[in-house]
């Protein structure tokens, strides 16, 4: 029986496509859940938590009306929604309206260095920064209790 698949370097073309699709899906899953998990595990050891300055570069509202801040953390450009993990003090200290107040505070104090603690993930395929805690002088006016 004659094979209709084209063979390139010992691997059939159909297999190459399957391998590429599998790698892309694996990378997507890693970006969404894996990096955040690694950051939370690294944050358990105090020597992995660094201190630095957070500066606001700009802000915009996305299509779902969510405010996104473009930040600079120790010279590395990041976006606010990519620096968040709910299992770190910054994540469970402020939520909802408190975070909106914090974003407004950053917009009014753009040039100021906002001291933070962060976890740096520097892997071969990705580099991410997650805010561990905010050390500055901002205090939310709304209630910070969890209900």
MMTF fields as JSON, N, C-alpha, C and O atoms, coordinates in Angstrom:
{
  "mmtfVersion": "1.0.0",
  "mmtfProducer": "UNKNOWN",
  "numBonds": 587,
  "numAtoms": 588,
  "numGroups": 147,
  "numChains": 1,
  "numModels": 1,
  "chainsPerModel": [1],
  "groupsPerChain": [147],
  "chainIdList": ["A"],
  "bondAtomList": [4, 2, 8, 6, 12, 10, 16, 14, 20, 18, 24, 22, 28, 26, 32, 30, 36, 34, 40, 38, 44, 42, 48, 46, 52, 50, 56, 54, 60, 58, 64, 62, 68, 66, 72, 70, 76, 74, 80, 78, 84, 82, 88, 86, 92, 90, 96, 94, 100, 98, 104, 102, 108, 106, 112, 110, 116, 114, 120, 118, 124, 122, 128, 126, 132, 130, 136, 134, 140, 138, 144, 142, 148, 146, 152, 150, 156, 154, 160, 158, 164, 162, 168, 166, 172, 170, 176, 174, 180, 178, 184, 182, 188, 186, 192, 190, 196, 194, 200, 198, 204, 202, 208, 206, 212, 210, 216, 214, 220, 218, 224, 222, 228, 226, 232, 230, 236, 234, 240, 238, 244, 242, 248, 246, 252, 250, 256, 254, 260, 258, 264, 262, 268, 266, 272, 270, 276, 274, 280, 278, 284, 282, 288, 286, 292, 290, 296, 294, 300, 298, 304, 302, 308, 306, 312, 310, 316, 314, 320, 318, 324, 322, 328, 326, 332, 330, 336, 334, 340, 338, 344, 342, 348, 346, 352, 350, 356, 354, 360, 358, 364, 362, 368, 366, 372, 370, 376, 374, 380, 378, 384, 382, 388, 386, 392, 390, 396, 394, 400, 398, 404, 402, 408, 406, 412, 410, 416, 414, 420, 418, 424, 422, 428, 426, 432, 430, 436, 434, 440, 438, 444, 442, 448, 446, 452, 450, 456, 454, 460, 458, 464, 462, 468, 466, 472, 470, 476, 474, 480, 478, 484, 482, 488, 486, 492, 490, 496, 494, 500, 498, 504, 502, 508, 506, 512, 510, 516, 514, 520, 518, 524, 522, 528, 526, 532, 530, 536, 534, 540, 538, 544, 542, 548, 546, 552, 550, 556, 554, 560, 558, 564, 562, 568, 566, 572, 570, 576, 574, 580, 578, 584, 582],
  "bondOrderList": [1, 1, 1, 1, 1, 1, 1, 1, 1, 1, 1, 1, 1, 1, 1, 1, 1, 1, 1, 1, 1, 1, 1, 1, 1, 1, 1, 1, 1, 1, 1, 1, 1, 1, 1, 1, 1, 1, 1, 1, 1, 1, 1, 1, 1, 1, 1, 1, 1, 1, 1, 1, 1, 1, 1, 1, 1, 1, 1, 1, 1, 1, 1, 1, 1, 1, 1, 1, 1, 1, 1, 1, 1, 1, 1, 1, 1, 1, 1, 1, 1, 1, 1, 1, 1, 1, 1, 1, 1, 1, 1, 1, 1, 1, 1, 1, 1, 1, 1, 1, 1, 1, 1, 1, 1, 1, 1, 1, 1, 1, 1, 1, 1, 1, 1, 1, 1, 1, 1, 1, 1, 1, 1, 1, 1, 1, 1, 1, 1, 1, 1, 1, 1, 1, 1, 1, 1, 1, 1, 1, 1, 1, 1, 1, 1, 1],
  "groupList": [{"groupName": "UNK", "atomNameList": ["N", "CA", "C", "O"], "elementList": ["N", "C", "C", "O"], "formalChargeList": [0, 0, 0, 0], "bondAtomList": [1, 0, 2, 1, 3, 2], "bondOrderList": [1, 1, 2], "singleLetterCode": "X", "chemCompType": "L-PEPTIDE LINKING"}],
  "groupTypeList": [0, 0, 0, 0, 0, 0, 0, 0, 0, 0, 0, 0, 0, 0, 0, 0, 0, 0, 0, 0, 0, 0, 0, 0, 0, 0, 0, 0, 0, 0, 0, 0, 0, 0, 0, 0, 0, 0, 0, 0, 0, 0, 0, 0, 0, 0, 0, 0, 0, 0, 0, 0, 0, 0, 0, 0, 0, 0, 0, 0, 0, 0, 0, 0, 0, 0, 0, 0, 0, 0, 0, 0, 0, 0, 0, 0, 0, 0, 0, 0, 0, 0, 0, 0, 0, 0, 0, 0, 0, 0, 0, 0, 0, 0, 0, 0, 0, 0, 0, 0, 0, 0, 0, 0, 0, 0, 0, 0, 0, 0, 0, 0, 0, 0, 0, 0, 0, 0, 0, 0, 0, 0, 0, 0, 0, 0, 0, 0, 0, 0, 0, 0, 0, 0, 0, 0, 0, 0, 0, 0, 0, 0, 0, 0, 0, 0, 0],
  "groupIdList": [1, 2, 3, 4, 5, 6, 7, 8, 9, 10, 11, 12, 13, 14, 15, 16, 17, 18, 19, 20, 21, 22, 23, 24, 25, 26, 27, 28, 29, 30, 31, 32, 33, 34, 35, 36, 37, 38, 39, 40, 41, 42, 43, 44, 45, 46, 47, 48, 49, 50, 51, 52, 53, 54, 55, 56, 57, 58, 59, 60, 61, 62, 63, 64, 65, 66, 67, 68, 69, 70, 71, 72, 73, 74, 75, 76, 77, 78, 79, 80, 81, 82, 83, 84, 85, 86, 87, 88, 89, 90, 91, 92, 93, 94, 95, 96, 97, 98, 99, 100, 101, 102, 103, 104, 105, 106, 107, 108, 109, 110, 111, 112, 113, 114, 115, 116, 117, 118, 119, 120, 121, 122, 123, 124, 125, 126, 127, 128, 129, 130, 131, 132, 133, 134, 135, 136, 137, 138, 139, 140, 141, 142, 143, 144, 145, 146, 147],
  "secStructList": [7, 7, 7, 7, 1, 7, 3, 3, 6, 6, 3, 3, 2, 2, 2, 2, 2, 2, 2, 2, 2, 2, 2, 2, 2, 2, 2, 2, 2, 0, 0, 0, 0, 0, 2, 2, 2, 2, 2, 2, 2, 2, 6, 6, 1, 4, 4, 4, 3, 3, 3, 3, 3, 3, 3, 3, 3, 3, 3, 3, 3, 7, 6, 6, 1, 7, 3, 3, 3, 3, 3, 3, 3, 6, 6, 3, 3, 3, 3, 4, 4, 4, 1, 7, 7, 6, 6, 1, 2, 2, 2, 2, 2, 7, 7, 6, 2, 2, 2, 2, 2, 2, 2, 2, 2, 2, 2, 2, 6, 6, 6, 1, 7, 3, 3, 3, 3, 3, 3, 3, 3, 3, 7, 1, 1, 7, 3, 3, 3, 3, 3, 3, 3, 3, 7, 1, 1, 7, 7, 7, 1, 1, 7, 7, 7, 7, 7],
  "xCoordList": [0.845, 0.0, 0.897, 1.877, 0.57, 1.38, 0.966, -0.224, 1.96, 1.698, 1.578, 2.392, 0.558, 0.338, 0.883, 0.82, 1.419, 2.014, 3.428, 4.148, 3.818, 5.165, 6.086, 5.774, 7.229, 8.176, 9.313, 9.974, 9.531, 10.608, 11.496, 11.028, 12.785, 13.778, 13.313, 13.511, 12.716, 12.355, 11.032, 10.6, 10.366, 9.085, 8.047, 8.268, 6.927, 5.85, 5.292, 5.247, 4.87, 4.378, 3.215, 3.122, 2.339, 1.226, 1.717, 1.137, 2.781, 3.352, 4.003, 3.937, 4.628, 5.244, 4.195, 4.404, 3.072, 1.992, 1.464, 1.194, 1.316, 0.832, 1.807, 1.385, 3.093, 4.109, 4.061, 4.133, 3.94, 3.886, 2.647, 2.732, 1.499, 0.259, 0.364, -0.08, 0.945, 1.118, 2.033, 1.744, 3.127, 4.046, 3.383, 3.567, 2.616, 1.919, 0.879, 0.757, 0.135, -0.852, -0.152, -0.616, 0.954, 1.712, 2.254, 2.213, 2.762, 3.267, 2.144, 2.337, 0.963, -0.184, -0.596, -0.824, -0.693, -1.068, -0.026, -0.374, 1.248, 2.323, 2.233, 2.391, 1.982, 1.875, 0.705, 0.821, -0.413, -1.611, -1.536, -1.82, -1.16, -1.198, 0.181, 0.375, 1.121, 2.402, 3.285, 3.854, 3.41, 4.303, 3.792, 4.579, 2.49, 1.899, 2.156, 2.45, 2.045, 2.305, 3.775, 4.074, 4.681, 6.111, 6.381, 7.152, 5.756, 5.946, 5.457, 6.112, 4.321, 3.791, 4.707, 4.884, 5.29, 6.223, 7.528, 8.085, 8.021, 9.248, 9.044, 9.973, 7.835, 7.542, 7.56, 7.638, 7.489, 7.53, 8.905, 9.018, 9.951, 11.306, 11.63, 11.615, 11.922, 12.164, 13.324, 13.316, 14.313, 15.448, 15.09, 15.873, 13.928, 13.476, 12.681, 12.371, 12.348, 11.553, 12.508, 13.34, 12.373, 13.242, 12.456, 11.23, 13.174, 12.546, 12.949, 14.075, 12.012, 12.295, 11.291, 10.456, 11.386, 10.501, 9.538, 9.904, 8.306, 7.27, 6.947, 6.68, 6.971, 6.603, 5.487, 5.469, 4.564, 3.498, 3.962, 4.363, 3.911, 4.244, 3.006, 3.026, 1.922, 0.669, -0.446, -0.202, -1.667, -2.806, -3.782, -3.806, -4.579, -5.619, -6.743, -6.58, -7.879, -9.019, -9.196, -9.272, -9.261, -9.394, -10.849, -11.711, -11.116, -12.458, -13.511, -14.699, -13.099, -14.063, -14.155, -14.63, -13.704, -13.771, -12.926, -13.233, -11.876, -10.966, -9.762, -9.175, -9.399, -8.259, -6.969, -6.794, -6.086, -4.79, -3.715, -3.742, -2.774, -1.659, -0.404, -0.116, 0.33, 1.647, 2.651, 2.777, 3.357, 4.249, 5.694, 5.989, 6.585, 8.002, 8.425, 8.272, 8.956, 9.441, 10.927, 11.333, 11.728, 13.192, 13.687, 14.547, 13.134, 13.572, 12.899, 13.15, 12.063, 11.372, 9.934, 9.207, 9.53, 8.185, 7.199, 7.414, 6.106, 5.072, 3.703, 3.604, 2.647, 1.283, 0.667, 0.967, -0.193, -0.705, -1.426, -1.283, -2.196, -2.948, -2.058, -2.507, -0.818, 0.112, 1.025, 1.837, 0.905, 1.77, 1.021, 1.541, -0.171, -1.071, -1.194, -1.386, -1.082, -1.376, -2.187, -1.774, -3.314, -4.213, -3.679, -4.219, -2.637, -2.102, -0.886, -0.122, -0.699, 0.379, -0.255, -1.395, 0.447, -0.162, -0.779, -1.841, -0.149, -0.722, -2.074, -2.986, -2.204, -3.43, -4.593, -5.721, -4.351, -5.481, -5.613, -6.551, -4.691, -4.815, -5.87, -6.694, -5.839, -6.783, -7.473, -6.85, -8.775, -9.506, -10.594, -11.037, -11.022, -12.12, -11.89, -11.003, -12.692, -12.659, -11.338, -10.853, -10.749, -9.458, -8.385, -7.553, -8.402, -7.417, -7.655, -6.699, -8.911, -9.215, -8.674, -8.122, -8.834, -8.284, -6.766, -6.175, -6.133, -4.685, -4.232, -3.244, -4.935, -4.596, -4.731, -3.898, -5.776, -5.936, -4.796, -4.287, -4.396, -3.278, -1.996, -1.237, -1.763, -0.581, -0.641, 0.377, -1.83, -1.962, -1.69, -1.139, -2.064, -1.813, -0.359, 0.109, 0.352, 1.749, 2.646, 3.369, 2.603, 3.335, 4.849, 5.508, 5.396, 6.849, 7.451, 8.666, 6.629, 7.104, 7.488, 6.838, 8.546, 8.919, 7.984, 7.915, 7.278, 6.393, 7.107, 7.248, 7.564, 8.327, 7.449, 6.346, 7.967, 7.252, 8.224, 9.442, 7.656, 8.39, 7.846, 6.641, 8.736, 8.285, 9.067, 10.149, 8.481, 9.109, 9.412, 8.537, 10.642, 11.095, 11.205, 11.9, 10.526, 10.617, 11.381, 10.894, 12.561, 13.393, 13.759, 14.766, 12.923, 13.138, 13.625, 13.664, 13.985, 14.494, 13.46, 13.806, 12.192, 11.17, 10.343, 9.58, 10.468, 9.646, 10.311, 11.139, 9.936, 10.375, 9.146, 8.478, 8.851, 7.673, 8.059, 8.996, 7.314, 7.461, 6.089, 5.114, 6.014, 4.77, 4.963, 5.933, 4.036, 4.111, 3.754, 2.676, 4.67, 4.426, 3.675, 2.668, 4.168, 3.509, 3.876, 4.938, 2.982, 3.21, 3.657, 2.993, 4.783, 5.361, 5.19, 5.679, 4.51, 4.379, 3.358, 2.894, 3.014, 2.162, 0.685, -0.092, 0.274, -1.139, -1.967, -1.598, -3.088, -4.053, -5.43, -5.883, -6.104, -7.432, -8.447, -8.363, -9.413, -10.442, -11.619, -12.388, -11.77, -12.873, -12.46, -11.275, -13.435, -13.203, -12.417, -12.757, -11.363, -10.539, -10.892, -10.16, -11.987, -12.392, -12.858, -13.434, -12.596, -13.149, -14.466, -14.55, -15.491, -16.798, -17.035, -18.088],
  "yCoordList": [-1.169, 0.0, 1.24, 1.299, 2.206, 3.404, 4.46, 4.703, 5.09, 6.143, 7.482, 7.811, 8.24, 9.536, 10.692, 11.843, 10.409, 11.455, 11.727, 10.807, 12.962, 13.339, 13.187, 13.654, 12.527, 12.292, 13.305, 13.411, 14.055, 15.038, 14.705, 14.68, 14.446, 14.136, 13.026, 13.123, 12.003, 10.837, 10.938, 9.962, 12.098, 12.268, 12.641, 13.53, 11.96, 12.276, 13.662, 14.086, 14.36, 15.723, 15.825, 16.805, 14.846, 14.836, 14.781, 15.418, 14.026, 13.939, 15.253, 15.641, 15.941, 17.229, 18.242, 18.988, 18.265, 19.178, 18.846, 19.744, 17.571, 17.148, 17.558, 18.007, 17.41, 17.8, 19.311, 19.759, 20.093, 21.553, 21.982, 22.839, 21.403, 21.739, 21.365, 22.125, 20.206, 19.778, 20.736, 21.09, 21.16, 22.099, 23.448, 24.041, 23.938, 25.214, 25.129, 26.054, 24.04, 23.858, 23.762, 24.34, 23.039, 22.923, 24.263, 24.571, 25.063, 26.39, 27.278, 28.007, 27.23, 28.024, 27.629, 28.5, 26.343, 25.865, 26.308, 26.73, 26.213, 26.638, 28.131, 28.541, 28.951, 30.402, 30.771, 31.679, 30.085, 30.44, 29.949, 30.714, 28.691, 28.14, 27.832, 27.986, 27.414, 26.942, 28.009, 27.804, 29.151, 30.208, 30.771, 31.036, 30.951, 31.467, 30.489, 30.908, 29.204, 28.178, 28.222, 28.131, 28.359, 28.448, 29.681, 29.609, 30.81, 32.045, 31.864, 32.318, 31.21, 30.992, 30.079, 30.29, 29.076, 28.181, 28.906, 28.716, 29.736, 30.497, 31.497, 31.777, 32.038, 33.043, 32.448, 33.189, 31.135, 30.496, 30.637, 30.557, 30.844, 31.034, 32.525, 33.137, 33.12, 34.573, 35.064, 36.218, 34.221, 34.688, 34.857, 35.44, 34.36, 34.552, 35.838, 36.214, 36.515, 37.739, 38.931, 39.119, 39.724, 40.887, 42.16, 42.181, 43.218, 44.527, 45.414, 45.348, 46.243, 47.125, 48.255, 48.44, 49.004, 50.145, 49.837, 49.247, 50.251, 50.131, 51.532, 52.433, 51.714, 52.984, 52.721, 51.687, 53.659, 53.57, 54.247, 55.411, 53.529, 54.111, 54.692, 55.834, 53.913, 54.374, 53.423, 52.418, 53.749, 52.873, 52.925, 53.886, 51.884, 51.842, 50.942, 50.196, 51.019, 50.168, 49.199, 49.608, 47.895, 46.908, 46.788, 47.534, 45.866, 45.74, 45.314, 45.568, 44.674, 44.269, 45.308, 44.999, 46.537, 47.674, 47.46, 48.014, 46.667, 46.431, 47.36, 47.448, 48.05, 48.969, 48.153, 47.348, 48.37, 47.701, 48.773, 49.778, 48.555, 49.485, 48.9, 47.712, 49.749, 49.354, 49.841, 51.042, 48.904, 49.203, 48.944, 48.211, 49.557, 49.236, 48.837, 49.607, 47.634, 47.134, 46.866, 45.942, 47.672, 47.583, 47.469, 46.644, 48.305, 48.347, 47.351, 47.387, 46.474, 45.479, 45.927, 46.233, 45.966, 46.421, 45.264, 44.192, 45.499, 44.483, 45.158, 46.385, 44.343, 44.848, 44.345, 43.239, 45.159, 44.891, 43.558, 42.879, 43.164, 41.917, 40.687, 39.577, 40.859, 39.737, 39.62, 38.697, 40.536, 40.522, 40.083, 40.21, 39.576, 39.332, 37.844, 37.03, 37.499, 36.146, 36.265, 36.946, 35.624, 35.722, 35.087, 35.338, 34.272, 33.591, 34.29, 33.671, 35.546, 36.34, 37.51, 37.868, 38.115, 39.195, 40.31, 40.818, 40.703, 41.744, 41.296, 42.11, 40.024, 39.504, 39.437, 39.751, 39.032, 38.93, 40.134, 40.202, 41.084, 42.313, 43.23, 43.8, 43.366, 44.249, 43.464, 42.687, 43.686, 43.108, 44.071, 44.896, 43.978, 44.798, 46.288, 46.846, 46.933, 48.394, 48.886, 49.949, 48.134, 48.554, 48.602, 49.51, 47.628, 47.619, 48.799, 49.4, 49.13, 50.304, 51.582, 52.439, 51.71, 52.874, 52.898, 53.963, 51.742, 51.652, 52.083, 52.805, 51.653, 52.047, 53.56, 54.183, 54.149, 55.605, 56.306, 57.323, 55.766, 56.325, 56.298, 57.267, 55.194, 55.108, 56.135, 56.73, 56.341, 57.313, 58.738, 59.537, 59.069, 60.408, 60.593, 61.726, 59.51, 59.573, 58.805, 57.898, 59.161, 58.423, 58.445, 57.416, 59.596, 59.742, 59.157, 58.981, 58.86, 58.39, 56.905, 56.108, 56.558, 55.154, 54.533, 54.993, 53.507, 52.79, 51.509, 50.594, 51.426, 50.251, 49.003, 49.019, 47.932, 46.654, 45.522, 45.684, 44.388, 43.131, 42.322, 42.319, 41.633, 40.864, 39.566, 39.406, 38.644, 37.364, 37.373, 37.648, 37.076, 37.096, 35.664, 34.843, 35.363, 34.056, 34.266, 34.94, 33.699, 33.865, 32.481, 31.894, 31.975, 30.66, 30.812, 31.92, 29.726, 29.746, 30.287, 31.042, 29.906, 30.29, 31.499, 32.02, 31.959, 33.082, 33.832, 33.283, 35.085, 35.908, 36.626, 37.357, 36.418, 37.013, 37.607, 37.152, 38.638, 39.246, 39.265, 39.711, 38.78, 38.797, 39.664, 39.496, 40.592, 41.45, 40.618, 40.028, 40.575, 39.833, 40.704, 40.278, 41.933, 42.831, 44.276, 44.553, 45.183, 46.614, 47.19, 46.987, 47.911, 48.427, 49.932, 50.509, 50.572, 52.028, 52.539, 51.812, 53.818, 54.502, 54.525, 55.227, 53.798, 53.781, 52.97, 51.859, 53.546, 52.848, 52.99, 54.113, 51.885, 51.995, 52.587, 52.374, 53.336, 53.944, 53.005, 53.188, 52.005, 51.056, 49.934, 49.747, 49.199, 48.099, 46.989, 46.599, 46.474, 45.429, 44.041, 43.088, 43.9, 42.583, 41.715, 42.201, 40.414, 39.459, 38.959, 38.611, 38.915, 38.441, 37.034, 36.465],
  "zCoordList": [0.0, 0.0, 0.0, 0.743, -0.812, -0.966, 0.058, 0.262, 0.705, 1.683, 0.96, 0.098, 1.322, 0.695, 1.534, 1.101, 2.727, 3.558, 3.089, 2.703, 3.121, 2.73, 3.931, 5.027, 3.717, 4.796, 4.691, 3.658, 5.786, 5.836, 7.029, 8.167, 6.767, 7.804, 8.743, 9.954, 8.218, 9.014, 9.742, 10.356, 9.695, 10.387, 9.339, 8.516, 9.378, 8.443, 8.738, 9.893, 7.703, 7.824, 8.805, 9.545, 8.824, 9.776, 11.207, 12.087, 11.453, 12.798, 13.205, 14.372, 12.26, 12.563, 13.002, 13.959, 12.303, 12.683, 14.068, 14.866, 14.354, 15.67, 16.77, 17.836, 16.522, 17.503, 17.743, 18.887, 16.676, 16.813, 17.58, 18.46, 17.263, 17.97, 19.44, 20.301, 19.744, 21.134, 21.889, 23.032, 21.27, 21.92, 22.166, 23.228, 21.198, 21.377, 22.489, 23.292, 22.544, 23.624, 24.977, 25.961, 25.027, 26.273, 26.735, 27.927, 25.806, 26.152, 26.671, 27.644, 26.032, 26.477, 27.891, 28.731, 28.164, 29.503, 30.523, 31.625, 30.16, 31.055, 31.351, 32.501, 30.327, 30.513, 31.412, 32.234, 31.267, 32.018, 33.456, 34.377, 33.671, 35.026, 35.605, 36.811, 34.809, 35.314, 35.921, 36.993, 35.251, 35.733, 37.057, 37.966, 37.164, 38.408, 39.564, 40.683, 39.286, 40.304, 40.734, 41.925, 39.78, 40.101, 40.96, 41.917, 40.628, 41.405, 42.837, 43.775, 43.014, 44.363, 45.165, 46.365, 44.533, 45.237, 45.564, 46.645, 44.637, 44.907, 46.036, 46.793, 46.153, 47.184, 48.585, 49.565, 48.697, 50.019, 50.667, 51.89, 49.87, 50.396, 50.373, 49.305, 51.53, 51.596, 50.73, 50.302, 50.464, 49.66, 48.174, 47.425, 47.733, 46.35, 46.163, 45.032, 47.253, 47.186, 47.13, 48.018, 46.079, 45.886, 46.155, 46.051, 46.502, 46.677, 45.515, 45.022, 45.087, 43.967, 43.878, 44.764, 42.8, 42.557, 41.425, 40.409, 41.629, 40.614, 40.113, 40.908, 38.806, 38.184, 37.181, 36.514, 37.083, 36.087, 34.805, 34.828, 33.687, 32.383, 31.724, 31.264, 31.674, 31.068, 31.481, 32.149, 31.078, 31.363, 30.199, 29.43, 30.084, 29.06, 29.549, 30.515, 28.878, 29.188, 28.031, 26.872, 28.357, 27.29, 26.839, 27.306, 25.947, 25.37, 26.382, 26.179, 27.462, 28.498, 29.617, 30.71, 29.35, 30.281, 31.546, 32.602, 31.434, 32.551, 32.396, 31.318, 33.473, 33.426, 33.517, 34.431, 32.571, 32.514, 32.643, 31.933, 33.548, 33.732, 33.101, 33.241, 32.409, 31.917, 32.949, 33.191, 33.55, 34.671, 34.295, 33.351, 35.049, 34.988, 36.389, 37.338, 36.513, 37.798, 37.643, 36.938, 38.3, 38.214, 36.77, 36.462, 35.894, 34.511, 33.583, 32.379, 34.089, 33.268, 33.025, 33.97, 31.771, 31.409, 31.52, 30.956, 32.262, 32.457, 32.418, 32.455, 32.343, 32.437, 33.732, 34.182, 34.327, 35.672, 35.789, 36.805, 34.782, 34.897, 34.778, 35.064, 34.367, 34.267, 35.488, 35.56, 36.444, 37.627, 38.871, 39.979, 38.712, 39.836, 40.141, 39.238, 41.417, 41.887, 43.164, 44.103, 43.205, 44.353, 45.619, 46.697, 45.53, 46.707, 47.303, 48.044, 46.995, 47.583, 48.327, 48.032, 49.282, 50.084, 49.256, 49.616, 48.16, 47.301, 46.743, 46.599, 46.433, 45.843, 46.801, 46.42, 48.047, 48.969, 49.887, 50.681, 49.792, 50.578, 49.97, 50.685, 48.662, 47.975, 46.878, 46.154, 46.772, 45.653, 45.237, 46.037, 44.016, 43.52, 43.645, 42.998, 44.48, 44.593, 45.187, 44.799, 46.119, 46.681, 45.59, 45.576, 44.682, 43.607, 42.66, 42.17, 42.403, 41.57, 42.207, 41.516, 43.532, 44.239, 44.131, 43.952, 44.237, 44.124, 42.731, 42.6, 41.702, 40.335, 40.155, 39.497, 40.739, 40.669, 41.398, 40.926, 42.544, 43.306, 42.463, 42.451, 41.766, 40.907, 39.776, 39.419, 39.215, 38.124, 38.593, 37.836, 39.82, 40.353, 40.778, 40.885, 41.018, 41.468, 40.501, 40.912, 39.224, 38.192, 38.39, 38.244, 38.719, 38.786, 40.055, 40.139, 41.026, 42.323, 42.263, 41.585, 42.979, 43.14, 44.172, 45.312, 43.777, 44.697, 45.112, 44.3, 46.371, 46.789, 46.847, 47.395, 46.272, 46.269, 46.556, 46.489, 46.873, 46.887, 45.723, 45.471, 45.008, 43.854, 43.728, 44.292, 42.969, 42.661, 41.17, 40.349, 40.835, 39.448, 38.938, 39.536, 37.841, 37.196, 35.897, 34.99, 35.806, 34.622, 34.099, 34.496, 33.204, 32.617, 31.18, 30.644, 30.578, 29.214, 28.23, 27.321, 28.405, 27.435, 27.851, 27.037, 29.087, 29.526, 30.672, 31.399, 30.815, 31.943, 32.481, 31.749, 33.753, 34.381, 35.723, 36.38, 36.119, 37.436, 38.083, 37.477, 39.315, 40.075, 41.312, 42.051, 41.532, 42.712, 43.931, 43.998, 44.897, 46.132, 47.133, 47.698, 47.355, 48.299, 47.972, 47.415, 48.328, 48.15, 49.483, 50.5, 49.489, 50.729, 50.885, 51.856, 49.954, 49.96, 50.951, 51.829, 50.791, 51.759, 51.369, 52.016, 50.355, 49.957, 50.951, 51.329, 51.365, 52.23, 51.586, 51.363, 51.283, 50.668, 51.634, 52.843, 51.091, 51.939, 52.158, 53.101, 51.301, 51.463, 52.397, 52.675, 52.872, 53.797, 53.103, 51.986, 53.755, 53.154, 53.667, 53.398, 54.395, 54.881, 53.73, 52.757, 53.856, 52.907, 53.459, 54.637, 52.634, 53.082, 52.641, 52.929]
}
